[in-house]
C-alpha cells in the first residue's frame, strides 16, 4: 500500500516539477505568442472601423502588447505601448523595421520572430540587419541573453479594398527564471510535506485497513486447520465488519457440519456393528455346530441383512438431502392412490400377526404436485413407525381429508405415545425416544428426519400430536392441484 502510495506521489510530484520549472518558460512564451497573434487578428478585422484607435488601445492595455498600425504611406495611424509601457518597439531601428516589412511582404503578408533586447540594441548600434541571426538562436538561450527580456514581434500587411495597412505588434516576454527558482523552493517544501503526509497516511491506513485484514486472514488459517472456536472481530470499516460477521457465520456452519459428521460416523459405526456382529456370530455358530443350522437362525441372518440394507439406504438418502444432491421430480400425483399402494406391503403382517391397517378418505382422489417416490417413502416411513409402535389392538388408521384446496393425511396408532417434551426432537437425525424399546433398537433413527426433509422440499406442513398411553397421530398437509 505504501509502495502504491509512494509511486502515485512520485508521479504527481514529477509532473508538478516538470510543469512548474522545466516547461514553465515554454508555456509562458506560447501563451504570449498566441495572445499577440490573436490581437493582430482583431486589429486587422477592425482596420476600417472608426473606433480603431480605442480598440487598439484597449487590446494593448489588456494584453500588455504594444501595437502600431501604419497606413500605406507608412504613417502611424494609431499606436499603443501596452500596460507597462515596456515595449521594445521604440528601440527597433528604422532599418530593422523596413526589413521586417519586406520579410512580411515576401512571406505572404505576415512575418514573426522572437527577438532579444540585445538584438534590438545591436541593431540600433549598427543600424543594419544581420540575416545570419535566426529566430532560434535568438531565443535567449545563451547566458548573456538569458537575463534580458525577450520579445516577440509580428508584422502583418493587410490589404483592404481601398488601401493597405501594416500592423506591427510586439510583446515582451519576461524571463521567468526568478519565478522558477521561487517555485522550486515552494516545490521542495511541498514535496517534503506531501511525502511525510503520505507516510503518515500510509501508517494510519495500514493500521485501520491492513491490520484487521491481516488479523482476519490469520484467523481464517486457524479455521482452515479445524479450529471452530476462532472469533473474527470486526473493525470500524463497514466492509471489514461485514466480512468478519459472514466469516463468523461460516465458522458456525462449518462447526455444525463438522460435529454432525462426527456424530454421523459414530452412529453409523454403532448401527452397522450390531447387525454385523449378529450375522457373524450366527454364521459361526451354524458352521461349528451342525444342529444349529435352523430356519430361525437363518432368519436372524436374513433380518439383520435387511436391516443393514435399510440402514445404508437411509444414510444415503439423508446424505443426499444434506448435500443438496437430492433432486425432486414433481408431477401430478393422486395421494389416495399412493396410500392404497402402500397398504398391500403389510399384507403378510396383517395375515400372520393380525395387524389391522384401516384407510378412510372423504375423497376418491386427491391430486397433489409431488415426487411420487418420495411421497410414497413418507407414507411408508410413517405407517412403518405406526405399525412398530401401535398398541395391543395392533391397529393403524390412515385418515385422509381433502377440503378447501388441501389434503391432510393422518397416520394414527394406539401405542404408548411420545412424551410431550420429546416431541420436538423426534424429527432430528438419530433421535430415539426410548433407546431400549425393541423397535427403537431395530430402527436407524433416521426415518422421521427423512420424512421431514421430503415434506420440507414439498412445502408441506406436518406435525404430530401424541397422548401418553393412547397413541400418536402423525399428519402432513399438502395443497391439492
Ligand atoms: P426409527 O428408525 O428409530 O423409528 P424415526 O426417525 O422413524 O427412527 O423415529 C424416531 C423416534 O421417534 C423413534 O425412535 C421413536 O422413539 C419415536 N417414534 C416415531 N414414531 C413413533 C410412533 N408412532 N409412536 C411412538 N414413538 C414414535
Short mmCIF file of C-alpha atoms and ligand atoms in Angstrom, two decimals:
data_model
loop_
_atom_site.label_atom_id
_atom_site.label_comp_id
_atom_site.label_asym_id
_atom_site.label_seq_id
_atom_site.Cartn_x
_atom_site.Cartn_y
_atom_site.Cartn_z
CA UNK A 1 0.00 0.00 0.00
CA UNK A 2 2.83 2.32 0.93
CA UNK A 3 4.60 1.45 -2.34
CA UNK A 4 1.50 2.25 -4.39
CA UNK A 5 1.02 5.45 -2.46
CA UNK A 6 4.68 6.48 -2.98
CA UNK A 7 4.60 5.67 -6.70
CA UNK A 8 1.49 7.80 -7.14
CA UNK A 9 3.07 10.63 -5.19
CA UNK A 10 6.34 10.47 -7.14
CA UNK A 11 4.49 10.65 -10.47
CA UNK A 12 2.38 13.57 -9.20
CA UNK A 13 5.39 15.50 -7.91
CA UNK A 14 7.44 14.78 -11.04
CA UNK A 15 4.63 16.16 -13.17
CA UNK A 16 4.42 19.23 -10.96
CA UNK A 17 8.18 19.79 -11.14
CA UNK A 18 8.21 19.41 -14.90
CA UNK A 19 5.28 21.75 -15.44
CA UNK A 20 6.37 24.35 -12.93
CA UNK A 21 10.07 24.53 -13.67
CA UNK A 22 11.12 22.89 -16.93
CA UNK A 23 8.15 23.76 -19.10
CA UNK A 24 7.06 26.99 -17.46
CA UNK A 25 9.18 29.11 -19.82
CA UNK A 26 7.84 27.41 -22.91
CA UNK A 27 4.24 27.62 -21.69
CA UNK A 28 4.61 31.28 -20.91
CA UNK A 29 6.13 32.01 -24.33
CA UNK A 30 3.46 30.02 -26.15
CA UNK A 31 0.69 31.90 -24.32
CA UNK A 32 2.25 35.26 -25.12
CA UNK A 33 2.72 34.40 -28.81
CA UNK A 34 -0.84 33.21 -29.14
CA UNK A 35 -2.17 36.36 -27.41
CA UNK A 36 -0.15 38.61 -29.73
CA UNK A 37 -1.32 36.76 -32.83
CA UNK A 38 -4.92 36.97 -31.74
CA UNK A 39 -4.55 40.72 -31.02
CA UNK A 40 -3.20 41.26 -34.55
CA UNK A 41 -6.13 39.31 -35.93
CA UNK A 42 -8.61 41.51 -34.04
CA UNK A 43 -6.90 44.70 -35.23
CA UNK A 44 -6.81 43.54 -38.86
CA UNK A 45 -10.54 42.84 -38.70
CA UNK A 46 -11.20 46.40 -37.46
CA UNK A 47 -8.81 48.43 -39.65
CA UNK A 48 -11.58 50.49 -41.24
CA UNK A 49 -13.54 50.76 -38.04
CA UNK A 50 -13.75 54.36 -36.89
CA UNK A 51 -13.09 53.22 -33.33
CA UNK A 52 -9.83 51.52 -34.35
CA UNK A 53 -7.82 53.76 -32.05
CA UNK A 54 -9.84 52.67 -28.99
CA UNK A 55 -9.79 49.03 -29.99
CA UNK A 56 -6.00 49.12 -30.33
CA UNK A 57 -5.62 50.97 -27.02
CA UNK A 58 -7.87 48.51 -25.19
CA UNK A 59 -6.18 45.43 -26.63
CA UNK A 60 -2.75 46.82 -25.93
CA UNK A 61 -3.62 47.65 -22.35
CA UNK A 62 -5.42 44.42 -21.66
CA UNK A 63 -2.75 42.07 -23.01
CA UNK A 64 0.28 44.31 -22.44
CA UNK A 65 1.22 44.24 -26.08
CA UNK A 66 2.48 47.24 -28.00
CA UNK A 67 0.57 47.66 -31.25
CA UNK A 68 1.24 50.09 -34.09
CA UNK A 69 -0.86 50.45 -37.21
CA UNK A 70 0.69 52.16 -40.28
CA UNK A 71 -1.15 53.28 -43.39
CA UNK A 72 0.01 52.71 -46.96
CA UNK A 73 2.31 55.72 -46.68
CA UNK A 74 3.88 54.28 -43.53
CA UNK A 75 2.33 56.99 -41.42
CA UNK A 76 1.35 55.94 -37.91
CA UNK A 77 -2.46 55.62 -37.75
CA UNK A 78 -2.54 54.61 -34.14
CA UNK A 79 -0.19 53.19 -31.63
CA UNK A 80 -0.30 51.91 -28.06
CA UNK A 81 2.54 50.77 -25.84
CA UNK A 82 0.86 48.33 -23.53
CA UNK A 83 0.03 48.50 -19.86
CA UNK A 84 3.61 48.60 -18.61
CA UNK A 85 4.99 50.76 -21.31
CA UNK A 86 7.68 48.19 -21.55
CA UNK A 87 7.59 47.52 -25.27
CA UNK A 88 10.86 47.48 -27.10
CA UNK A 89 9.11 48.65 -30.17
CA UNK A 90 10.63 52.10 -29.81
CA UNK A 91 14.08 50.64 -29.84
CA UNK A 92 13.61 48.90 -33.16
CA UNK A 93 15.75 50.76 -35.63
CA UNK A 94 14.38 52.01 -38.92
CA UNK A 95 16.36 49.51 -40.92
CA UNK A 96 15.07 46.58 -38.90
CA UNK A 97 11.50 47.74 -39.35
CA UNK A 98 11.78 48.00 -43.10
CA UNK A 99 13.39 44.59 -43.13
CA UNK A 100 10.51 43.10 -41.12
CA UNK A 101 8.16 44.76 -43.60
CA UNK A 102 9.91 43.30 -46.65
CA UNK A 103 10.10 39.88 -44.95
CA UNK A 104 6.35 40.05 -44.28
CA UNK A 105 5.72 41.03 -47.90
CA UNK A 106 7.73 38.16 -49.28
CA UNK A 107 6.23 35.80 -46.67
CA UNK A 108 2.63 36.21 -47.87
CA UNK A 109 1.83 39.30 -45.77
CA UNK A 110 2.89 38.09 -42.31
CA UNK A 111 6.20 37.66 -40.54
CA UNK A 112 7.01 36.98 -36.95
CA UNK A 113 10.08 36.20 -34.88
CA UNK A 114 11.44 36.09 -31.38
CA UNK A 115 13.94 38.77 -30.75
CA UNK A 116 16.01 39.68 -27.78
CA UNK A 117 16.63 43.10 -26.35
CA UNK A 118 20.25 42.59 -27.25
CA UNK A 119 19.34 42.18 -30.87
CA UNK A 120 17.49 45.43 -30.95
CA UNK A 121 20.23 47.36 -29.25
CA UNK A 122 22.75 45.75 -31.60
CA UNK A 123 20.58 46.71 -34.50
CA UNK A 124 20.35 50.22 -33.24
CA UNK A 125 24.07 50.45 -32.79
CA UNK A 126 24.95 49.08 -36.17
CA UNK A 127 21.75 50.15 -37.84
CA UNK A 128 21.90 47.11 -40.03
CA UNK A 129 20.27 43.72 -40.14
CA UNK A 130 22.11 40.51 -39.77
CA UNK A 131 20.35 37.71 -41.62
CA UNK A 132 22.55 35.09 -40.03
CA UNK A 133 20.77 35.62 -36.72
CA UNK A 134 17.94 33.12 -36.98
CA UNK A 135 14.98 33.22 -34.57
CA UNK A 136 16.01 30.01 -32.85
CA UNK A 137 19.38 31.38 -31.97
CA UNK A 138 17.69 34.42 -30.54
CA UNK A 139 15.59 32.57 -28.08
CA UNK A 140 17.67 33.88 -25.27
CA UNK A 141 19.40 30.56 -24.57
CA UNK A 142 22.89 31.96 -24.17
CA UNK A 143 23.89 33.16 -20.72
CA UNK A 144 24.15 36.79 -21.63
CA UNK A 145 20.81 36.92 -23.34
CA UNK A 146 19.09 34.91 -20.70
CA UNK A 147 18.76 37.82 -18.35
CA UNK A 148 17.47 40.20 -20.95
CA UNK A 149 13.76 40.36 -21.66
CA UNK A 150 12.90 38.55 -24.82
CA UNK A 151 10.43 39.85 -27.24
CA UNK A 152 8.00 38.52 -29.80
CA UNK A 153 7.42 40.64 -32.85
CA UNK A 154 4.85 40.20 -35.54
CA UNK A 155 4.44 42.27 -38.70
CA UNK A 156 1.33 41.85 -40.81
CA UNK A 157 0.37 43.60 -44.05
CA UNK A 158 -3.35 43.78 -44.58
CA UNK A 159 -4.86 44.68 -47.95
CA UNK A 160 -8.33 46.19 -47.95
CA UNK A 161 -10.46 47.34 -50.91
CA UNK A 162 -9.23 50.90 -50.70
CA UNK A 163 -5.79 50.72 -49.22
CA UNK A 164 -3.22 48.63 -47.42
CA UNK A 165 -2.08 48.71 -43.77
CA UNK A 166 0.81 47.38 -41.75
CA UNK A 167 0.22 46.12 -38.22
CA UNK A 168 3.25 45.71 -36.02
CA UNK A 169 2.74 44.11 -32.63
CA UNK A 170 5.33 43.36 -30.03
CA UNK A 171 5.01 41.53 -26.71
CA UNK A 172 7.66 41.46 -24.05
CA UNK A 173 8.43 38.03 -22.74
CA UNK A 174 9.87 38.50 -19.30
CA UNK A 175 12.38 35.92 -18.14
CA UNK A 176 10.74 33.52 -15.69
CA UNK A 177 13.98 32.28 -14.16
CA UNK A 178 13.42 34.10 -10.88
CA UNK A 179 9.86 32.79 -10.74
CA UNK A 180 11.18 29.31 -11.45
CA UNK A 181 13.66 29.44 -8.56
CA UNK A 182 10.93 30.67 -6.19
CA UNK A 183 8.68 27.88 -7.41
CA UNK A 184 11.50 25.40 -6.84
CA UNK A 185 11.74 26.42 -3.18
CA UNK A 186 7.96 26.14 -2.82
CA UNK A 187 8.02 22.76 -4.54
CA UNK A 188 10.76 21.45 -2.24
CA UNK A 189 8.61 22.43 0.74
CA UNK A 190 5.51 20.89 -0.88
CA UNK A 191 7.47 17.70 -1.67
CA UNK A 192 8.71 17.32 1.91
CA UNK A 193 5.24 17.99 3.29
CA UNK A 194 3.44 15.61 0.93
CA UNK A 195 5.98 12.80 1.37
CA UNK A 196 5.73 12.98 5.16
CA UNK A 197 1.94 13.37 4.86
CA UNK A 198 1.80 10.29 2.63
CA UNK A 199 3.96 8.37 5.07
CA UNK A 200 1.65 9.27 7.95
CA UNK A 201 -1.44 8.47 5.86
CA UNK A 202 0.05 5.09 4.86
CA UNK A 203 0.74 4.24 8.51
CA UNK A 204 -2.78 5.29 9.50
CA UNK A 205 -4.39 3.38 6.63
CA UNK A 206 -2.33 0.32 7.35
CA UNK A 207 -3.47 0.46 10.97
CA UNK A 208 -7.15 0.79 10.08
CA UNK A 209 -7.25 -1.39 6.95
CA UNK A 210 -4.29 -3.71 6.59
CA UNK A 211 -4.10 -4.79 10.22
CA UNK A 212 -7.70 -6.04 10.52
CA UNK A 213 -7.38 -7.83 7.16
CA UNK A 214 -4.16 -9.49 8.32
CA UNK A 215 -5.87 -10.42 11.55
CA UNK A 216 -8.80 -11.95 9.66
CA UNK A 217 -6.54 -13.95 7.34
CA UNK A 218 -4.59 -15.34 10.32
CA UNK A 219 -7.84 -16.45 11.95
CA UNK A 220 -9.05 -17.92 8.65
CA UNK A 221 -5.88 -20.04 8.62
CA UNK A 222 -6.76 -21.31 12.10
CA UNK A 223 -10.29 -22.05 10.90
CA UNK A 224 -8.89 -23.95 7.93
CA UNK A 225 -6.94 -26.10 10.39
CA UNK A 226 -10.24 -27.07 12.06
CA UNK A 227 -10.38 -24.64 14.98
CA UNK A 228 -14.06 -23.69 15.07
CA UNK A 229 -13.63 -21.63 18.22
CA UNK A 230 -11.92 -18.68 16.49
CA UNK A 231 -13.73 -15.39 16.67
CA UNK A 232 -13.48 -12.95 13.75
CA UNK A 233 -13.54 -9.46 15.21
CA UNK A 234 -14.81 -6.53 13.19
CA UNK A 235 -13.30 -3.11 12.69
CA UNK A 236 -14.67 0.38 12.18
CA UNK A 237 -14.65 -0.17 8.41
CA UNK A 238 -18.08 -1.35 7.29
CA UNK A 239 -16.88 -3.83 4.64
CA UNK A 240 -14.39 -5.49 7.00
CA UNK A 241 -17.08 -5.68 9.66
CA UNK A 242 -19.40 -7.42 7.20
CA UNK A 243 -16.62 -9.79 6.15
CA UNK A 244 -15.99 -10.65 9.82
CA UNK A 245 -19.62 -11.38 10.54
CA UNK A 246 -20.02 -13.55 7.42
CA UNK A 247 -16.85 -15.43 8.38
CA UNK A 248 -18.26 -15.92 11.89
CA UNK A 249 -21.43 -17.31 10.32
CA UNK A 250 -19.36 -19.60 8.05
CA UNK A 251 -17.40 -20.74 11.10
CA UNK A 252 -20.60 -21.64 12.98
CA UNK A 253 -21.99 -23.53 9.99
CA UNK A 254 -18.71 -25.36 9.41
CA UNK A 255 -18.62 -26.26 13.11
CA UNK A 256 -22.16 -27.65 12.89
CA UNK A 257 -21.31 -29.71 9.79
CA UNK A 258 -18.18 -30.99 11.47
CA UNK A 259 -19.95 -32.13 14.65
CA UNK A 260 -22.79 -33.58 12.56
CA UNK A 261 -20.27 -35.53 10.54
CA UNK A 262 -18.59 -36.84 13.68
CA UNK A 263 -21.97 -37.76 15.16
CA UNK A 264 -22.99 -39.46 11.90
CA UNK A 265 -19.84 -41.56 11.78
CA UNK A 266 -20.27 -42.56 15.43
CA UNK A 267 -23.93 -43.51 14.90
CA UNK A 268 -23.38 -45.35 11.66
CA UNK A 269 -20.46 -47.33 13.00
CA UNK A 270 -22.50 -48.29 16.06
CA UNK A 271 -25.57 -49.20 13.99
CA UNK A 272 -23.53 -51.19 11.49
CA UNK A 273 -21.62 -53.06 14.14
CA UNK A 274 -24.73 -54.53 15.83
CA UNK A 275 -26.19 -56.40 12.82
CA UNK A 276 -22.70 -57.34 11.60
CA UNK A 277 -21.88 -58.90 15.00
CA UNK A 278 -25.17 -60.77 14.93
CA UNK A 279 -24.67 -62.04 11.37
CA UNK A 280 -21.05 -63.03 12.11
CA UNK A 281 -22.00 -64.74 15.41
CA UNK A 282 -24.91 -66.74 13.98
CA UNK A 283 -22.88 -67.78 10.93
CA UNK A 284 -20.01 -69.01 13.15
CA UNK A 285 -22.40 -70.99 15.41
CA UNK A 286 -24.01 -72.60 12.35
CA UNK A 287 -20.60 -73.51 10.93
CA UNK A 288 -19.32 -75.04 14.18
CA UNK A 289 -22.48 -76.77 15.42
CA UNK A 290 -24.37 -78.59 12.63
CA UNK A 291 -27.55 -78.81 14.73
CA UNK A 292 -27.76 -75.01 14.86
CA UNK A 293 -28.43 -74.66 11.16
CA UNK A 294 -32.08 -73.92 11.79
CA UNK A 295 -34.62 -71.79 9.91
CA UNK A 296 -34.82 -69.41 12.86
CA UNK A 297 -31.08 -68.79 12.91
CA UNK A 298 -31.06 -68.31 9.15
CA UNK A 299 -33.98 -65.85 9.54
CA UNK A 300 -31.91 -63.83 12.03
CA UNK A 301 -29.17 -63.52 9.43
CA UNK A 302 -31.69 -62.56 6.71
CA UNK A 303 -33.39 -60.00 9.02
CA UNK A 304 -30.09 -58.46 10.04
CA UNK A 305 -29.02 -58.23 6.39
CA UNK A 306 -32.29 -56.46 5.58
CA UNK A 307 -31.71 -54.14 8.50
CA UNK A 308 -28.23 -53.37 7.27
CA UNK A 309 -29.61 -52.71 3.82
CA UNK A 310 -32.30 -50.31 5.01
CA UNK A 311 -29.81 -48.55 7.29
CA UNK A 312 -27.41 -47.96 4.41
CA UNK A 313 -30.31 -46.75 2.22
CA UNK A 314 -31.44 -44.31 4.94
CA UNK A 315 -27.91 -42.99 5.45
CA UNK A 316 -27.51 -42.49 1.71
CA UNK A 317 -30.88 -40.72 1.50
CA UNK A 318 -30.12 -38.34 4.34
CA UNK A 319 -26.66 -37.53 2.99
CA UNK A 320 -28.24 -36.78 -0.41
CA UNK A 321 -30.63 -34.33 1.27
CA UNK A 322 -27.78 -32.78 3.23
CA UNK A 323 -25.58 -32.22 0.20
CA UNK A 324 -28.49 -30.91 -1.87
CA UNK A 325 -27.89 -33.66 -4.42
CA UNK A 326 -31.43 -34.96 -3.97
CA UNK A 327 -33.44 -33.78 -6.97
CA UNK A 328 -37.24 -33.76 -6.78
CA UNK A 329 -39.27 -34.78 -9.81
CA UNK A 330 -42.56 -33.04 -9.26
CA UNK A 331 -45.61 -34.38 -11.08
CA UNK A 332 -49.35 -34.64 -10.56
CA UNK A 333 -49.85 -37.48 -8.09
CA UNK A 334 -53.01 -38.98 -6.60
CA UNK A 335 -52.32 -39.19 -2.86
CA UNK A 336 -55.25 -41.59 -2.34
CA UNK A 337 -53.66 -43.99 -4.81
CA UNK A 338 -50.29 -43.60 -3.11
CA UNK A 339 -51.69 -44.65 0.28
CA UNK A 340 -53.60 -47.52 -1.31
CA UNK A 341 -50.39 -48.78 -2.94
CA UNK A 342 -48.55 -48.81 0.40
CA UNK A 343 -51.13 -50.92 2.30
CA UNK A 344 -50.54 -54.24 0.40
CA UNK A 345 -46.92 -54.17 1.61
CA UNK A 346 -48.26 -55.04 5.05
CA UNK A 347 -50.45 -57.93 3.84
CA UNK A 348 -48.13 -60.54 5.32
CA UNK A 349 -48.08 -58.77 8.67
CA UNK A 350 -51.86 -58.41 8.59
CA UNK A 351 -52.33 -62.10 7.84
CA UNK A 352 -49.71 -63.62 10.12
CA UNK A 353 -49.85 -61.27 13.10
CA UNK A 354 -53.39 -59.95 12.87
CA UNK A 355 -52.46 -56.34 12.28
CA UNK A 356 -55.22 -54.05 11.07
CA UNK A 357 -54.47 -51.20 8.68
CA UNK A 358 -57.57 -49.12 8.10
CA UNK A 359 -57.75 -46.50 5.42
CA UNK A 360 -60.52 -43.91 5.08
CA UNK A 361 -60.80 -40.88 2.82
CA UNK A 362 -63.52 -38.32 2.18
CA UNK A 363 -62.46 -38.10 -1.47
CA UNK A 364 -61.99 -40.61 -4.26
CA UNK A 365 -58.90 -38.79 -5.48
CA UNK A 366 -56.63 -36.12 -4.03
CA UNK A 367 -54.20 -34.78 -6.63
CA UNK A 368 -51.08 -33.05 -5.40
CA UNK A 369 -47.91 -31.80 -7.02
CA UNK A 370 -45.25 -34.16 -5.67
CA UNK A 371 -42.38 -36.52 -6.29
CA UNK A 372 -44.32 -39.80 -6.15
CA UNK A 373 -41.36 -41.95 -5.00
CA UNK A 374 -40.54 -39.58 -2.17
CA UNK A 375 -44.16 -39.16 -1.03
CA UNK A 376 -44.51 -42.95 -1.00
CA UNK A 377 -41.42 -43.03 1.22
CA UNK A 378 -43.07 -40.54 3.63
CA UNK A 379 -46.24 -42.62 3.88
CA UNK A 380 -44.24 -45.83 4.20
CA UNK A 381 -41.98 -44.48 6.95
CA UNK A 382 -44.93 -43.11 8.95
CA UNK A 383 -47.01 -46.27 8.56
CA UNK A 384 -43.96 -48.37 9.42
CA UNK A 385 -43.45 -46.43 12.67
CA UNK A 386 -47.15 -46.65 13.50
CA UNK A 387 -47.12 -50.44 12.94
CA UNK A 388 -43.99 -50.74 15.08
CA UNK A 389 -45.30 -48.70 17.99
CA UNK A 390 -49.01 -49.39 17.90
CA UNK A 391 -50.69 -50.94 20.95
CA UNK A 392 -52.36 -54.24 21.81
CA UNK A 393 -55.13 -53.79 19.27
CA UNK A 394 -52.48 -53.84 16.51
CA UNK A 395 -54.44 -51.21 14.63
CA UNK A 396 -53.13 -48.42 12.46
CA UNK A 397 -55.53 -45.90 10.95
CA UNK A 398 -54.81 -43.82 7.87
CA UNK A 399 -57.31 -41.00 7.52
CA UNK A 400 -57.36 -38.61 4.63
CA UNK A 401 -59.41 -35.40 4.47
CA UNK A 402 -59.47 -33.31 1.33
CA UNK A 403 -61.09 -29.87 1.72
CA UNK A 404 -60.52 -26.21 0.77
CA UNK A 405 -57.67 -26.90 -1.64
CA UNK A 406 -55.68 -29.05 0.78
CA UNK A 407 -55.46 -32.68 1.71
CA UNK A 408 -54.48 -33.75 5.23
CA UNK A 409 -53.24 -37.29 5.85
CA UNK A 410 -53.24 -38.68 9.42
CA UNK A 411 -51.39 -41.86 10.40
CA UNK A 412 -52.74 -42.85 13.80
CA UNK A 413 -51.61 -45.62 16.12
CA UNK A 414 -52.81 -46.77 19.54
CA UNK A 415 -49.40 -47.17 21.11
CA UNK A 416 -47.67 -45.73 24.15
CA UNK A 417 -47.42 -42.26 22.65
CA UNK A 418 -44.49 -39.89 22.87
CA UNK A 419 -43.79 -37.69 25.92
CA UNK A 420 -44.54 -34.07 25.09
CA UNK A 421 -41.03 -32.86 25.97
CA UNK A 422 -39.56 -35.35 23.47
CA UNK A 423 -41.86 -34.39 20.61
CA UNK A 424 -39.68 -31.60 19.15
CA UNK A 425 -36.65 -33.93 18.91
CA UNK A 426 -38.16 -36.94 17.13
CA UNK A 427 -37.58 -35.26 13.74
CA UNK A 428 -33.84 -34.95 14.46
CA UNK A 429 -31.37 -37.38 12.96
CA UNK A 430 -30.61 -40.44 15.11
CA UNK A 431 -33.07 -39.42 17.78
CA UNK A 432 -34.77 -42.29 19.57
CA UNK A 433 -37.21 -41.56 22.42
CA UNK A 434 -36.57 -44.85 24.23
CA UNK A 435 -33.36 -46.46 23.12
CA UNK A 436 -34.29 -49.69 24.89
CA UNK A 437 -37.56 -50.15 23.02
CA UNK A 438 -37.38 -53.27 20.87
CA UNK A 439 -38.41 -51.37 17.75
CA UNK A 440 -36.10 -48.49 18.54
CA UNK A 441 -33.19 -50.89 18.71
CA UNK A 442 -34.05 -52.06 15.22
CA UNK A 443 -34.68 -48.62 13.74
CA UNK A 444 -31.99 -46.35 12.39
CA UNK A 445 -33.37 -43.19 13.98
CA UNK A 446 -33.32 -41.62 10.52
CA UNK A 447 -36.88 -42.40 9.34
CA UNK A 448 -38.58 -39.23 10.63
CA UNK A 449 -35.71 -36.95 9.62
CA UNK A 450 -36.04 -38.28 6.05
CA UNK A 451 -39.82 -37.62 6.28
CA UNK A 452 -39.10 -34.08 7.45
CA UNK A 453 -36.62 -33.33 4.61
CA UNK A 454 -39.03 -34.66 1.96
CA UNK A 455 -42.03 -32.74 3.33
CA UNK A 456 -39.98 -29.54 3.59
CA UNK A 457 -38.93 -29.97 -0.05
CA UNK A 458 -42.65 -30.28 -0.90
CA UNK A 459 -43.53 -27.16 1.06
CA UNK A 460 -45.95 -29.29 3.07
CA UNK A 461 -46.99 -28.65 6.66
CA UNK A 462 -46.51 -31.55 9.05
CA UNK A 463 -46.62 -32.43 12.71
CA UNK A 464 -47.56 -34.88 15.41
CA UNK A 465 -49.94 -34.96 18.32
CA UNK A 466 -49.44 -37.65 20.88
CA UNK A 467 -51.09 -38.68 24.14
CA UNK A 468 -49.21 -40.94 26.51
CA UNK A 469 -50.97 -44.30 26.80
CA UNK A 470 -53.34 -43.50 23.95
CA UNK A 471 -51.18 -43.24 20.87
CA UNK A 472 -49.76 -40.86 18.30
CA UNK A 473 -51.19 -39.05 15.32
CA UNK A 474 -48.61 -38.12 12.65
CA UNK A 475 -50.01 -35.83 9.93
CA UNK A 476 -48.97 -33.89 6.87
CA UNK A 477 -50.87 -31.41 4.75
CA UNK A 478 -50.41 -30.73 1.03
CA UNK A 479 -52.04 -28.40 -1.46
CA UNK A 480 -54.26 -30.09 -4.00
CA UNK A 481 -53.99 -29.23 -7.70
P1 LIG B 1 -36.57 -45.12 13.99
O1 LIG B 1 -35.99 -45.68 12.79
O2 LIG B 1 -35.78 -45.35 15.23
O3 LIG B 1 -38.04 -45.37 14.14
P2 LIG B 1 -37.53 -42.48 13.41
O4 LIG B 1 -36.80 -41.27 12.99
O5 LIG B 1 -38.53 -43.04 12.49
O6 LIG B 1 -36.43 -43.55 13.78
O7 LIG B 1 -38.21 -42.16 14.76
C1 LIG B 1 -37.52 -41.50 15.78
C2 LIG B 1 -38.05 -41.87 17.16
O8 LIG B 1 -39.37 -41.33 17.32
C3 LIG B 1 -38.22 -43.33 17.36
O9 LIG B 1 -37.04 -43.92 17.83
C4 LIG B 1 -39.31 -43.38 18.38
O10 LIG B 1 -38.75 -43.23 19.67
C5 LIG B 1 -40.17 -42.19 18.08
N1 LIG B 1 -41.39 -42.55 17.28
C6 LIG B 1 -41.50 -42.43 15.94
N2 LIG B 1 -42.75 -42.82 15.57
C7 LIG B 1 -43.42 -43.17 16.70
C8 LIG B 1 -44.72 -43.66 16.98
N3 LIG B 1 -45.65 -43.83 16.03
N4 LIG B 1 -45.05 -43.87 18.28
C9 LIG B 1 -44.16 -43.68 19.25
N5 LIG B 1 -42.92 -43.25 19.07
C10 LIG B 1 -42.54 -43.00 17.80
#
